[in-house]
Short mmCIF file of C-alpha atoms and ligand atoms in Angstrom, two decimals:
data_model
loop_
_atom_site.label_atom_id
_atom_site.label_comp_id
_atom_site.label_asym_id
_atom_site.label_seq_id
_atom_site.Cartn_x
_atom_site.Cartn_y
_atom_site.Cartn_z
CA MET A 1 -28.40 -10.42 -26.63
CA ALA A 2 -31.40 -11.59 -28.97
CA SER A 3 -32.65 -8.10 -28.45
CA LYS A 4 -29.73 -6.57 -29.37
CA THR A 5 -29.00 -8.24 -32.82
CA GLY A 6 -32.84 -8.70 -33.67
CA THR A 7 -32.29 -12.43 -33.70
CA ARG A 8 -35.39 -13.79 -32.66
CA TYR A 9 -34.49 -17.30 -32.34
CA GLN A 10 -31.63 -18.95 -30.19
CA ALA A 11 -29.90 -21.93 -30.12
CA PRO A 12 -32.11 -24.01 -27.16
CA ARG A 13 -30.29 -23.14 -23.42
CA GLY A 14 -27.34 -25.36 -22.97
CA THR A 15 -26.18 -26.09 -26.56
CA PHE A 16 -24.13 -23.98 -29.49
CA ASP A 17 -23.66 -24.05 -32.65
CA VAL A 18 -20.49 -25.13 -34.43
CA LEU A 19 -19.26 -22.52 -36.44
CA PRO A 20 -16.52 -22.78 -39.63
CA ASP A 21 -13.49 -21.52 -36.85
CA ALA A 22 -14.49 -24.08 -34.14
CA ALA A 23 -15.35 -26.93 -36.94
CA ARG A 24 -11.93 -26.79 -38.17
CA ALA A 25 -11.07 -27.34 -34.31
CA ARG A 26 -13.14 -30.17 -33.77
CA ALA A 27 -12.15 -32.08 -37.02
CA ARG A 28 -8.89 -32.20 -36.36
CA ILE A 29 -9.14 -33.90 -32.71
CA GLU A 30 -12.08 -36.36 -34.44
CA GLN A 31 -9.11 -36.63 -37.12
CA ALA A 32 -6.69 -37.49 -34.92
CA ALA A 33 -8.78 -39.70 -33.17
CA ALA A 34 -9.51 -41.88 -35.49
CA ALA A 35 -5.53 -42.56 -36.89
CA ILE A 36 -5.18 -43.61 -33.27
CA PHE A 37 -8.20 -46.06 -33.72
CA ALA A 38 -7.25 -47.39 -37.16
CA ARG A 39 -3.72 -47.79 -35.73
CA ALA A 40 -5.12 -49.68 -33.06
CA GLY A 41 -7.46 -52.06 -34.98
CA TYR A 42 -10.45 -49.93 -33.75
CA GLU A 43 -13.40 -49.85 -35.87
CA GLN A 44 -15.93 -47.32 -36.20
CA ILE A 45 -19.76 -47.83 -35.18
CA SER A 46 -22.63 -45.04 -35.07
CA THR A 47 -25.85 -45.95 -32.79
CA PRO A 48 -28.93 -43.86 -33.03
CA ALA A 49 -29.09 -40.41 -31.53
CA PHE A 50 -31.94 -41.78 -29.62
CA GLU A 51 -33.34 -45.09 -27.79
CA ASP A 52 -35.73 -47.02 -26.10
CA THR A 53 -35.93 -45.35 -22.55
CA GLU A 54 -35.51 -48.44 -20.52
CA LEU A 55 -32.16 -49.25 -22.53
CA PHE A 56 -30.35 -46.38 -20.10
CA GLU A 57 -32.28 -46.60 -17.56
CA ARG A 58 -31.58 -50.74 -16.78
CA GLY A 59 -27.81 -49.92 -18.77
CA VAL A 60 -26.92 -46.62 -16.67
CA GLY A 61 -28.69 -47.35 -13.63
CA ARG A 62 -31.92 -46.07 -12.21
CA SER A 63 -30.02 -44.54 -9.37
CA THR A 64 -27.25 -42.44 -11.26
CA ASP A 65 -27.96 -38.82 -11.59
CA ILE A 66 -28.18 -39.58 -15.43
CA VAL A 67 -31.18 -41.58 -15.39
CA ARG A 68 -32.52 -39.77 -12.32
CA LYS A 69 -32.00 -35.96 -13.66
CA GLU A 70 -30.54 -35.35 -16.63
CA MET A 71 -32.06 -37.04 -19.68
CA PHE A 72 -33.71 -35.94 -22.15
CA THR A 73 -37.24 -38.37 -22.39
CA PHE A 74 -40.42 -37.81 -23.87
CA GLU A 75 -43.23 -39.75 -25.08
CA ASP A 76 -43.27 -40.54 -29.62
CA LYS A 77 -46.17 -40.41 -31.35
CA GLY A 78 -46.73 -44.39 -31.09
CA GLY A 79 -47.04 -43.71 -27.34
CA ARG A 80 -43.25 -44.98 -26.65
CA SER A 81 -40.84 -43.74 -24.16
CA ILE A 82 -37.90 -42.23 -25.72
CA THR A 83 -34.68 -41.19 -24.43
CA LEU A 84 -31.60 -39.00 -26.47
CA ARG A 85 -28.60 -40.53 -25.43
CA PRO A 86 -26.79 -39.70 -22.48
CA GLU A 87 -23.99 -41.82 -22.96
CA GLY A 88 -22.73 -44.18 -25.56
CA THR A 89 -21.52 -47.93 -23.70
CA ALA A 90 -24.96 -48.65 -23.16
CA PRO A 91 -26.37 -48.52 -26.73
CA ILE A 92 -23.45 -50.47 -27.80
CA CYS A 93 -23.51 -52.88 -25.57
CA ARG A 94 -27.37 -52.46 -27.00
CA ALA A 95 -26.02 -52.95 -30.45
CA TYR A 96 -23.90 -56.03 -29.44
CA VAL A 97 -26.25 -58.16 -28.47
CA GLU A 98 -28.87 -57.39 -31.18
CA HIS A 99 -26.49 -58.24 -33.72
CA GLY A 100 -24.59 -61.58 -32.33
CA MET A 101 -21.38 -59.68 -32.18
CA HIS A 102 -19.97 -62.32 -29.59
CA LYS A 103 -19.93 -64.35 -33.04
CA LEU A 104 -17.02 -62.33 -33.73
CA ALA A 105 -13.17 -62.63 -33.43
CA GLN A 106 -13.48 -61.30 -29.43
CA PRO A 107 -12.41 -58.19 -28.42
CA VAL A 108 -14.46 -56.51 -30.97
CA LYS A 109 -13.00 -53.28 -30.98
CA LEU A 110 -15.14 -50.23 -31.45
CA PHE A 111 -14.87 -46.27 -31.34
CA TYR A 112 -17.62 -43.82 -31.66
CA ALA A 113 -18.01 -39.69 -32.22
CA GLY A 114 -20.86 -37.74 -32.20
CA PRO A 115 -23.50 -35.64 -30.02
CA PHE A 116 -24.74 -36.70 -26.34
CA PHE A 117 -27.42 -35.06 -24.10
CA ARG A 118 -27.61 -34.19 -20.69
CA HIS A 119 -30.12 -32.05 -18.93
CA GLU A 120 -27.72 -30.45 -16.81
CA ARG A 121 -27.18 -27.03 -15.48
CA PRO A 122 -25.21 -25.45 -18.69
CA GLN A 123 -22.12 -23.67 -17.52
CA ALA A 124 -18.19 -23.63 -18.35
CA GLY A 125 -17.39 -27.52 -19.98
CA ARG A 126 -20.90 -28.37 -19.27
CA TYR A 127 -23.98 -28.19 -21.91
CA ARG A 128 -26.91 -29.92 -22.79
CA GLN A 129 -25.63 -31.21 -25.87
CA PHE A 130 -22.01 -32.24 -26.08
CA HIS A 131 -19.97 -34.32 -28.26
CA GLN A 132 -17.98 -37.35 -27.10
CA ILE A 133 -15.35 -39.78 -28.83
CA GLY A 134 -15.16 -42.63 -27.16
CA ALA A 135 -13.66 -46.80 -27.66
CA GLU A 136 -15.36 -49.89 -26.49
CA ALA A 137 -13.08 -53.52 -26.37
CA ILE A 138 -15.94 -56.11 -25.99
CA GLY A 139 -15.09 -59.57 -25.28
CA THR A 140 -12.07 -59.43 -22.83
CA ASP A 141 -11.15 -59.20 -19.16
CA THR A 142 -7.44 -59.48 -19.68
CA PRO A 143 -5.39 -55.95 -17.38
CA LEU A 144 -4.23 -55.75 -21.11
CA ALA A 145 -7.04 -55.09 -22.73
CA ASP A 146 -7.44 -52.06 -19.79
CA ALA A 147 -3.94 -50.80 -20.16
CA GLU A 148 -4.11 -50.90 -24.02
CA ALA A 149 -7.77 -48.96 -23.71
CA ILE A 150 -6.09 -46.54 -20.92
CA MET A 151 -2.84 -46.07 -23.61
CA LEU A 152 -5.19 -45.02 -26.62
CA LEU A 153 -6.70 -42.02 -24.78
CA ALA A 154 -3.50 -41.27 -23.50
CA ASP A 155 -2.06 -41.62 -26.70
CA LEU A 156 -4.52 -39.26 -28.01
CA LEU A 157 -4.12 -36.43 -25.42
CA ALA A 158 -0.67 -36.29 -25.82
CA GLU A 159 -0.78 -36.17 -29.72
CA LEU A 160 -3.63 -33.21 -29.13
CA GLY A 161 -1.29 -31.18 -27.18
CA VAL A 162 -3.58 -31.31 -23.86
CA PRO A 163 -1.59 -29.34 -21.41
CA GLY A 164 -1.45 -30.66 -18.01
CA VAL A 165 -3.20 -33.72 -17.72
CA GLU A 166 -3.02 -36.33 -15.04
CA LEU A 167 -4.65 -40.21 -14.86
CA ARG A 168 -6.03 -40.84 -11.87
CA LEU A 169 -6.82 -45.24 -11.55
CA GLY A 170 -9.03 -46.90 -9.37
CA SER A 171 -10.87 -50.06 -8.74
CA LEU A 172 -14.00 -51.77 -8.07
CA GLY A 173 -13.39 -54.89 -8.01
CA SER A 174 -16.18 -57.40 -8.96
CA LEU A 175 -19.57 -56.92 -8.72
CA GLU A 176 -19.51 -59.97 -5.78
CA ALA A 177 -16.69 -58.74 -4.39
CA ARG A 178 -18.31 -55.14 -3.98
CA ARG A 179 -21.15 -55.98 -2.28
CA ALA A 180 -19.78 -56.90 1.33
CA TYR A 181 -17.82 -53.43 0.83
CA LEU A 182 -21.14 -51.69 -0.32
CA GLU A 183 -22.52 -53.09 3.23
CA GLU A 184 -19.92 -51.96 5.29
CA LEU A 185 -19.49 -48.07 3.47
CA LYS A 186 -23.43 -47.95 3.96
CA ALA A 187 -23.07 -48.67 7.86
CA HIS A 188 -20.52 -45.39 7.60
CA LEU A 189 -22.62 -43.31 5.69
CA ARG A 190 -25.74 -44.14 8.35
CA ALA A 191 -23.61 -43.51 11.13
CA ASN A 192 -23.14 -40.19 9.81
CA GLU A 193 -26.22 -39.17 7.66
CA GLY A 194 -26.67 -35.86 9.67
CA ASP A 195 -23.31 -34.36 7.99
CA LEU A 196 -24.75 -35.50 4.19
CA SER A 197 -26.38 -33.68 1.63
CA LYS A 198 -30.02 -34.06 0.87
CA ASP A 199 -29.10 -36.38 -2.15
CA VAL A 200 -26.68 -38.59 -0.92
CA ARG A 201 -28.56 -39.39 2.85
CA GLU A 202 -31.56 -39.75 -0.24
CA ARG A 203 -29.10 -42.93 -1.97
CA ILE A 204 -27.73 -44.44 0.66
CA GLU A 205 -29.46 -47.57 0.03
CA ILE A 206 -29.17 -47.13 -3.72
CA ASN A 207 -26.11 -45.75 -4.60
CA PRO A 208 -23.81 -45.61 -1.83
CA LEU A 209 -20.37 -45.19 -3.79
CA ARG A 210 -21.94 -41.96 -5.25
CA ALA A 211 -21.20 -39.80 -1.57
CA PHE A 212 -17.38 -40.07 -3.20
CA ASP A 213 -18.38 -37.76 -5.77
CA ALA A 214 -20.76 -35.05 -3.75
CA ASP A 215 -19.50 -31.56 -3.76
CA ASP A 216 -20.86 -30.28 -0.46
CA ALA A 217 -18.16 -30.17 1.86
CA ASP A 218 -19.94 -31.90 4.80
CA THR A 219 -20.63 -35.14 3.00
CA GLN A 220 -16.38 -34.89 1.60
CA GLY A 221 -15.63 -34.93 5.20
CA VAL A 222 -17.34 -38.08 6.03
CA MET A 223 -16.13 -39.26 2.87
CA ALA A 224 -12.37 -38.86 3.88
CA SER A 225 -12.67 -41.51 6.64
CA ALA A 226 -15.02 -43.75 4.74
CA PRO A 227 -13.73 -47.29 3.85
CA LYS A 228 -11.88 -47.41 0.44
CA LEU A 229 -12.82 -49.97 -1.97
CA VAL A 230 -8.77 -50.08 -3.68
CA GLU A 231 -7.37 -50.78 -0.07
CA ARG A 232 -10.39 -53.97 0.60
CA LEU A 233 -9.39 -55.91 -3.00
CA GLU A 234 -8.92 -59.28 -2.54
CA GLY A 235 -8.07 -62.79 -4.84
CA GLU A 236 -8.21 -61.93 -8.84
CA ASP A 237 -9.33 -58.62 -8.19
CA ALA A 238 -6.37 -57.65 -6.33
CA GLU A 239 -4.24 -58.85 -8.60
CA HIS A 240 -6.60 -57.52 -11.74
CA PHE A 241 -5.49 -53.91 -10.68
CA ALA A 242 -1.89 -55.02 -9.67
CA GLU A 243 -1.30 -56.53 -13.23
CA VAL A 244 -2.76 -53.16 -15.14
CA ARG A 245 -0.64 -51.06 -12.65
CA ALA A 246 2.52 -53.22 -13.64
CA LEU A 247 1.79 -52.65 -17.63
CA LEU A 248 0.71 -49.23 -17.33
CA GLU A 249 4.01 -48.30 -15.80
CA ALA A 250 5.93 -50.85 -18.26
CA ALA A 251 3.80 -48.79 -20.83
CA GLY A 252 5.41 -45.46 -19.43
CA ILE A 253 1.82 -43.68 -18.53
CA ALA A 254 2.39 -42.01 -15.06
CA PHE A 255 -0.67 -42.42 -12.89
CA GLU A 256 -1.92 -41.59 -9.45
CA ILE A 257 -4.57 -44.19 -7.57
CA ASP A 258 -7.15 -42.47 -6.33
CA PRO A 259 -9.33 -44.18 -3.55
CA THR A 260 -12.19 -42.11 -3.40
CA LEU A 261 -12.32 -42.63 -7.48
CA VAL A 262 -16.38 -43.31 -8.69
CA ARG A 263 -17.95 -42.74 -12.03
CA GLY A 264 -21.08 -41.75 -12.87
CA LEU A 265 -22.69 -45.10 -14.12
CA ASP A 266 -23.90 -48.04 -12.22
CA TYR A 267 -21.97 -50.37 -14.76
CA TYR A 268 -18.44 -50.26 -14.29
CA THR A 269 -16.72 -53.12 -12.03
CA ARG A 270 -12.89 -53.39 -11.45
CA THR A 271 -10.69 -51.15 -13.30
CA ILE A 272 -11.91 -47.34 -13.40
CA PHE A 273 -10.15 -43.99 -14.40
CA SER A 274 -10.22 -40.55 -15.03
CA PHE A 275 -8.02 -38.25 -17.15
CA VAL A 276 -8.20 -34.66 -15.59
CA CYS A 277 -6.76 -31.06 -16.55
CA ASP A 278 -5.53 -28.80 -14.27
CA ARG A 279 -6.19 -26.41 -16.72
CA LEU A 280 -9.84 -26.64 -16.76
CA GLY A 281 -11.95 -25.32 -13.51
CA ALA A 282 -15.01 -27.41 -11.89
CA GLN A 283 -15.51 -29.64 -14.69
CA SER A 284 -11.76 -30.80 -14.65
CA GLU A 285 -12.24 -34.03 -16.22
CA VAL A 286 -11.59 -34.65 -20.06
CA GLY A 287 -12.19 -38.19 -19.89
CA GLY A 288 -12.77 -41.01 -18.28
CA GLY A 289 -13.91 -44.89 -18.44
CA GLY A 290 -13.36 -48.10 -16.84
CA ARG A 291 -14.00 -51.84 -17.14
CA TYR A 292 -17.86 -53.14 -17.11
CA ASP A 293 -18.05 -56.55 -16.95
CA GLY A 294 -21.77 -57.23 -16.26
CA LEU A 295 -23.36 -54.68 -18.46
CA ILE A 296 -23.95 -57.21 -21.83
CA GLU A 297 -25.84 -59.72 -19.25
CA GLN A 298 -27.49 -56.54 -17.78
CA LEU A 299 -29.15 -56.18 -21.04
CA GLY A 300 -29.79 -59.69 -22.02
CA GLY A 301 -26.60 -60.70 -23.80
CA SER A 302 -24.67 -63.56 -22.31
CA PRO A 303 -22.12 -62.54 -19.79
CA THR A 304 -19.31 -60.77 -21.73
CA PRO A 305 -16.67 -58.91 -20.13
CA ALA A 306 -16.13 -55.22 -21.50
CA ILE A 307 -13.62 -51.93 -21.17
CA GLY A 308 -14.29 -48.43 -22.76
CA TRP A 309 -14.11 -44.86 -22.19
CA ALA A 310 -15.11 -41.54 -23.57
CA ALA A 311 -13.92 -38.16 -24.13
CA GLY A 312 -15.71 -34.61 -23.95
CA ILE A 313 -14.55 -33.12 -27.00
CA GLU A 314 -15.73 -29.17 -25.66
CA ARG A 315 -13.51 -30.15 -23.19
CA ILE A 316 -10.63 -31.14 -24.56
CA LEU A 317 -10.83 -28.11 -26.79
CA LEU A 318 -11.07 -25.81 -23.31
CA ALA A 319 -8.17 -27.57 -22.46
CA LEU A 320 -6.18 -26.30 -25.53
CA GLY A 321 -6.84 -23.45 -25.02
CA GLU A 322 -6.54 -21.05 -27.82
CA ALA A 323 -9.13 -21.36 -31.10
CA GLU A 324 -7.21 -23.02 -34.03
CA GLU A 325 -5.61 -20.87 -36.79
CA ALA A 326 -7.23 -20.01 -39.69
CA GLY A 327 -7.17 -22.72 -42.66
CA GLY A 328 -5.74 -20.83 -44.89
CA ARG A 329 -5.82 -21.76 -49.03
CA ASP A 330 -2.98 -22.93 -51.82
CA VAL A 331 -4.57 -20.71 -54.61
CA PHE A 332 -7.16 -18.11 -54.94
CA LEU A 333 -8.23 -17.76 -58.79
CA ALA A 334 -8.76 -14.48 -60.18
CA VAL A 335 -10.12 -13.09 -63.01
CA ALA A 336 -9.20 -10.10 -64.80
CA ASP A 337 -11.72 -9.67 -66.84
CA PRO A 338 -15.50 -11.05 -65.92
CA GLY A 339 -14.69 -13.37 -69.28
CA GLN A 340 -12.97 -15.42 -67.59
CA GLY A 341 -15.22 -17.29 -65.55
CA ARG A 342 -15.19 -20.65 -67.01
CA ARG A 343 -11.33 -20.82 -67.47
CA ALA A 344 -10.97 -20.11 -63.23
CA LEU A 345 -13.86 -22.83 -62.55
CA ALA A 346 -11.74 -25.41 -65.03
CA LEU A 347 -8.74 -24.41 -63.21
CA ALA A 348 -10.01 -24.67 -59.74
CA GLY A 349 -11.16 -28.19 -60.85
CA GLU A 350 -7.57 -29.10 -61.83
CA LEU A 351 -5.87 -27.68 -58.87
CA ARG A 352 -8.25 -29.46 -56.05
CA HIS A 353 -7.94 -32.79 -58.18
CA ALA A 354 -4.37 -32.16 -57.80
CA GLY A 355 -4.76 -32.06 -54.31
CA PHE A 356 -4.17 -28.16 -53.61
CA SER A 357 -7.24 -25.93 -51.96
CA ALA A 358 -8.61 -23.47 -54.35
CA GLU A 359 -11.07 -20.79 -54.79
CA LEU A 360 -12.64 -18.47 -56.65
CA ASP A 361 -14.28 -15.27 -57.20
CA LEU A 362 -18.27 -16.25 -57.38
CA VAL A 363 -19.72 -12.69 -56.72
CA GLY A 364 -18.56 -10.64 -59.68
CA ARG A 365 -15.86 -8.55 -57.38
CA GLY A 366 -13.32 -6.66 -58.99
CA LEU A 367 -9.31 -6.97 -59.28
CA LYS A 368 -8.98 -5.78 -56.91
CA GLY A 369 -11.64 -6.82 -54.52
CA GLN A 370 -10.31 -10.46 -55.19
CA LEU A 371 -7.33 -9.82 -54.08
CA LYS A 372 -8.50 -8.26 -51.12
CA HIS A 373 -10.82 -11.35 -50.53
CA ALA A 374 -7.76 -13.79 -51.24
CA ASP A 375 -5.73 -12.22 -48.47
CA ARG A 376 -8.57 -12.81 -46.39
CA ILE A 377 -9.00 -16.02 -46.68
CA GLY A 378 -5.21 -16.58 -46.26
CA ALA A 379 -4.47 -17.81 -49.74
CA ARG A 380 -0.82 -18.68 -50.49
CA HIS A 381 -1.22 -17.77 -54.09
CA VAL A 382 -3.19 -15.70 -56.49
CA VAL A 383 -3.49 -16.60 -59.73
CA ILE A 384 -4.70 -13.98 -62.44
CA LEU A 385 -6.43 -14.60 -65.59
CA GLU A 386 -6.01 -11.87 -68.24
CA ALA A 387 -8.73 -11.52 -70.81
CA ASP A 388 -6.13 -12.88 -73.98
CA GLY A 389 -5.30 -15.78 -72.11
CA SER A 390 -2.11 -15.39 -70.35
CA ALA A 391 -2.06 -15.62 -66.39
CA GLN A 392 -0.14 -14.17 -63.72
CA LEU A 393 1.15 -16.35 -60.43
CA ARG A 394 1.51 -13.66 -57.32
CA ASP A 395 2.95 -15.04 -54.34
CA MET A 396 1.08 -13.62 -50.92
CA GLN A 397 3.87 -13.32 -48.70
CA SER A 398 6.41 -11.52 -51.00
CA GLY A 399 4.03 -9.99 -53.18
CA ALA A 400 6.30 -11.30 -56.17
CA GLN A 401 4.04 -11.85 -59.49
CA LEU A 402 5.84 -13.83 -62.87
CA PRO A 403 3.72 -14.84 -66.01
CA VAL A 404 2.97 -18.16 -65.56
CA ASP A 405 1.29 -21.02 -68.13
CA PRO A 406 -1.31 -22.14 -67.13
CA ALA A 407 -1.00 -25.31 -68.21
CA ASP A 408 2.06 -25.88 -65.69
CA LEU A 409 -0.21 -24.39 -63.12
CA VAL A 410 0.25 -27.26 -60.64
CA ASP A 411 4.06 -27.80 -61.28
CA ALA A 412 4.42 -24.34 -60.90
CA ILE A 413 2.49 -24.00 -57.38
CA GLY A 414 3.57 -26.99 -56.64
CA GLY A 415 6.63 -26.24 -57.13
CA GLU A 416 6.63 -23.67 -54.85
CA GLY A 417 5.55 -25.65 -52.02
CA ALA A 418 2.26 -24.90 -51.42
P1 LIG B 1 -18.85 -35.09 -14.78
O1 LIG B 1 -18.21 -35.37 -13.65
O2 LIG B 1 -17.90 -33.69 -15.72
O3 LIG B 1 -20.35 -34.71 -14.96
P2 LIG B 1 -19.34 -37.40 -15.97
O4 LIG B 1 -18.86 -38.55 -14.86
O5 LIG B 1 -20.88 -37.31 -16.00
O6 LIG B 1 -18.22 -36.16 -15.81
P3 LIG B 1 -18.75 -39.24 -18.00
O7 LIG B 1 -20.56 -39.85 -18.37
O8 LIG B 1 -17.78 -39.95 -17.88
O9 LIG B 1 -18.88 -37.73 -17.72
O10 LIG B 1 -18.92 -38.85 -19.82
C1 LIG B 1 -17.26 -38.51 -20.28
C2 LIG B 1 -17.21 -37.55 -20.71
O11 LIG B 1 -18.26 -36.57 -21.36
C3 LIG B 1 -16.33 -36.77 -19.62
O12 LIG B 1 -15.02 -36.66 -19.07
C4 LIG B 1 -16.43 -34.97 -20.38
O13 LIG B 1 -15.74 -34.60 -20.87
C5 LIG B 1 -17.97 -35.38 -20.96
N1 LIG B 1 -19.20 -34.27 -20.28
C6 LIG B 1 -19.76 -35.42 -19.72
N2 LIG B 1 -21.14 -34.27 -19.59
C7 LIG B 1 -20.77 -33.33 -19.62
C8 LIG B 1 -21.24 -31.91 -20.78
N3 LIG B 1 -22.65 -32.33 -20.16
N4 LIG B 1 -21.33 -31.10 -21.01
C9 LIG B 1 -19.71 -31.35 -21.10
N5 LIG B 1 -18.80 -32.69 -21.46
C10 LIG B 1 -19.77 -33.61 -21.02
MG1 LIG B 2 -21.58 -35.62 -15.12
#
C-alpha cells in the first residue's frame, strides 16, 4: 500500500487512525455510555496510559496471556520497567489505594474510556492499540452490585442497538473455595496431558483455568469432560451466585449459565460474565468482566470487594456494522461577494452561539463552488450574503430560496426546524 500511494510512513502494525467519519461513530458510543453512567451515579476516572510493569504482573497475574505475551514493556531513561496499560482495572485499583478512596462513601463507582495496548496478532476485532469503556464499583460485595454492573453494560449495548447480543454468566467462587476445585482440575489435566496444547500443558500448575479458553480442538475435548466450578459452588458462594441470577431475572436481563466461562485475568472471584455477539467471528466478545474481591488487597490495600467490566469500542463498532451516516450541518454561510467575509464570520458566530452548526467559506470559492461545497457537507440551509447587505435563505432539500433579514436568521432557521 505504501508504495502505491507513495506514503512513506504508516500507522504501526495493529494500530489505526480514527478519521472524522469513524470518530463520529465512536463519539456516539462514548456519549451513550457517559449518559448511562451519569444516571447510575458513576463518575469518570482517567489513569495514565502507562504504569510500572509490576502493577500488571501482580494485578493481572504473571501466569496470564496478557502478562506473558501481550504487554508493551520497555525501560525508561531512569531504568524503570514501564508497561503501556493492557487493561484498566489494576490501574484503577492502584489509584483507589493511592488516593485513600476507602475513606469515601462506598462503593466508589467509577467509569473510564480510553486506549489500551496489547501485543497481539492483529486481526478483525483484535488490535495492538484498542479502546475500552469500562466501569468499576469498588467497596461492596453484594449480589445487587453485580447485577447492577451487568445491567449497565446490557443497557449500553441495547441503547446502541448492538444486534445479536447474548449474556453468558458464570461464577468462580471465592479464592479459598476455589483451591480444592483447582486441585481436582489439575488432576484431570495431568491425566489427559497428552491431548493438551503445549501452552495449556505448560500452565497446568500455574493457570489451569485457562484451559477452558483454549481454541485447540484436542484441548477442548479434554475440557468437555473436566469438572466444572459452577457445579461445585457451596455455601455463601452458591448463595451469592443464586442471588445474582435471581436479580438478573427480576430485572428482565436474559442470560445463559456457561460452566466453561473463564476470564483472561487472574484476579476474578465469584461472578464473571461475558457479552458475546453472533455477528462477530472468532473475536465474539464485545465486553465482559466480573468480581475481583482479592485484587485491592493484592495491590497493598485493605481487603476490598469490587466488581467491574470493560467493553471494546472496536468490537461494538464491528457488531454494529455500517458506518454512521455523515453528520450534516444546519447552515452554510455563502458570500456572493468576497467583501462579505466579515459578515459571514459574525453570523456564523451568532448561529453557533444559538446552538446551530454553521460553516463558512474559508478558501475563497466562487458562489457556485460554495453552493457545491455546502451540498457536499450536507448543509440543510445556505444563507447567501449579497454585496448590498441583503441575504437569501435557501433550503437545500427543496431548493426554495427566499429573502431573509440577517438580523432574524436564528428565528428563520429555527422556524424551519433545523
Ligand atoms: P479476548 O478473549 O477477545 O482476547 P479478553 O478476555 O482478552 O478478550 P478483556 O481483557 O476482558 O478481553 O477485555 C475486555 C474487552 O476488550 C473485550 O471484550 C474486547 O471487546 C476488548 N478487547 C480485548 N482485547 C482486544 C484487542 N486486542 N483488540 C480489540 N479489542 C480488544
Ligand atoms: Mg485477549
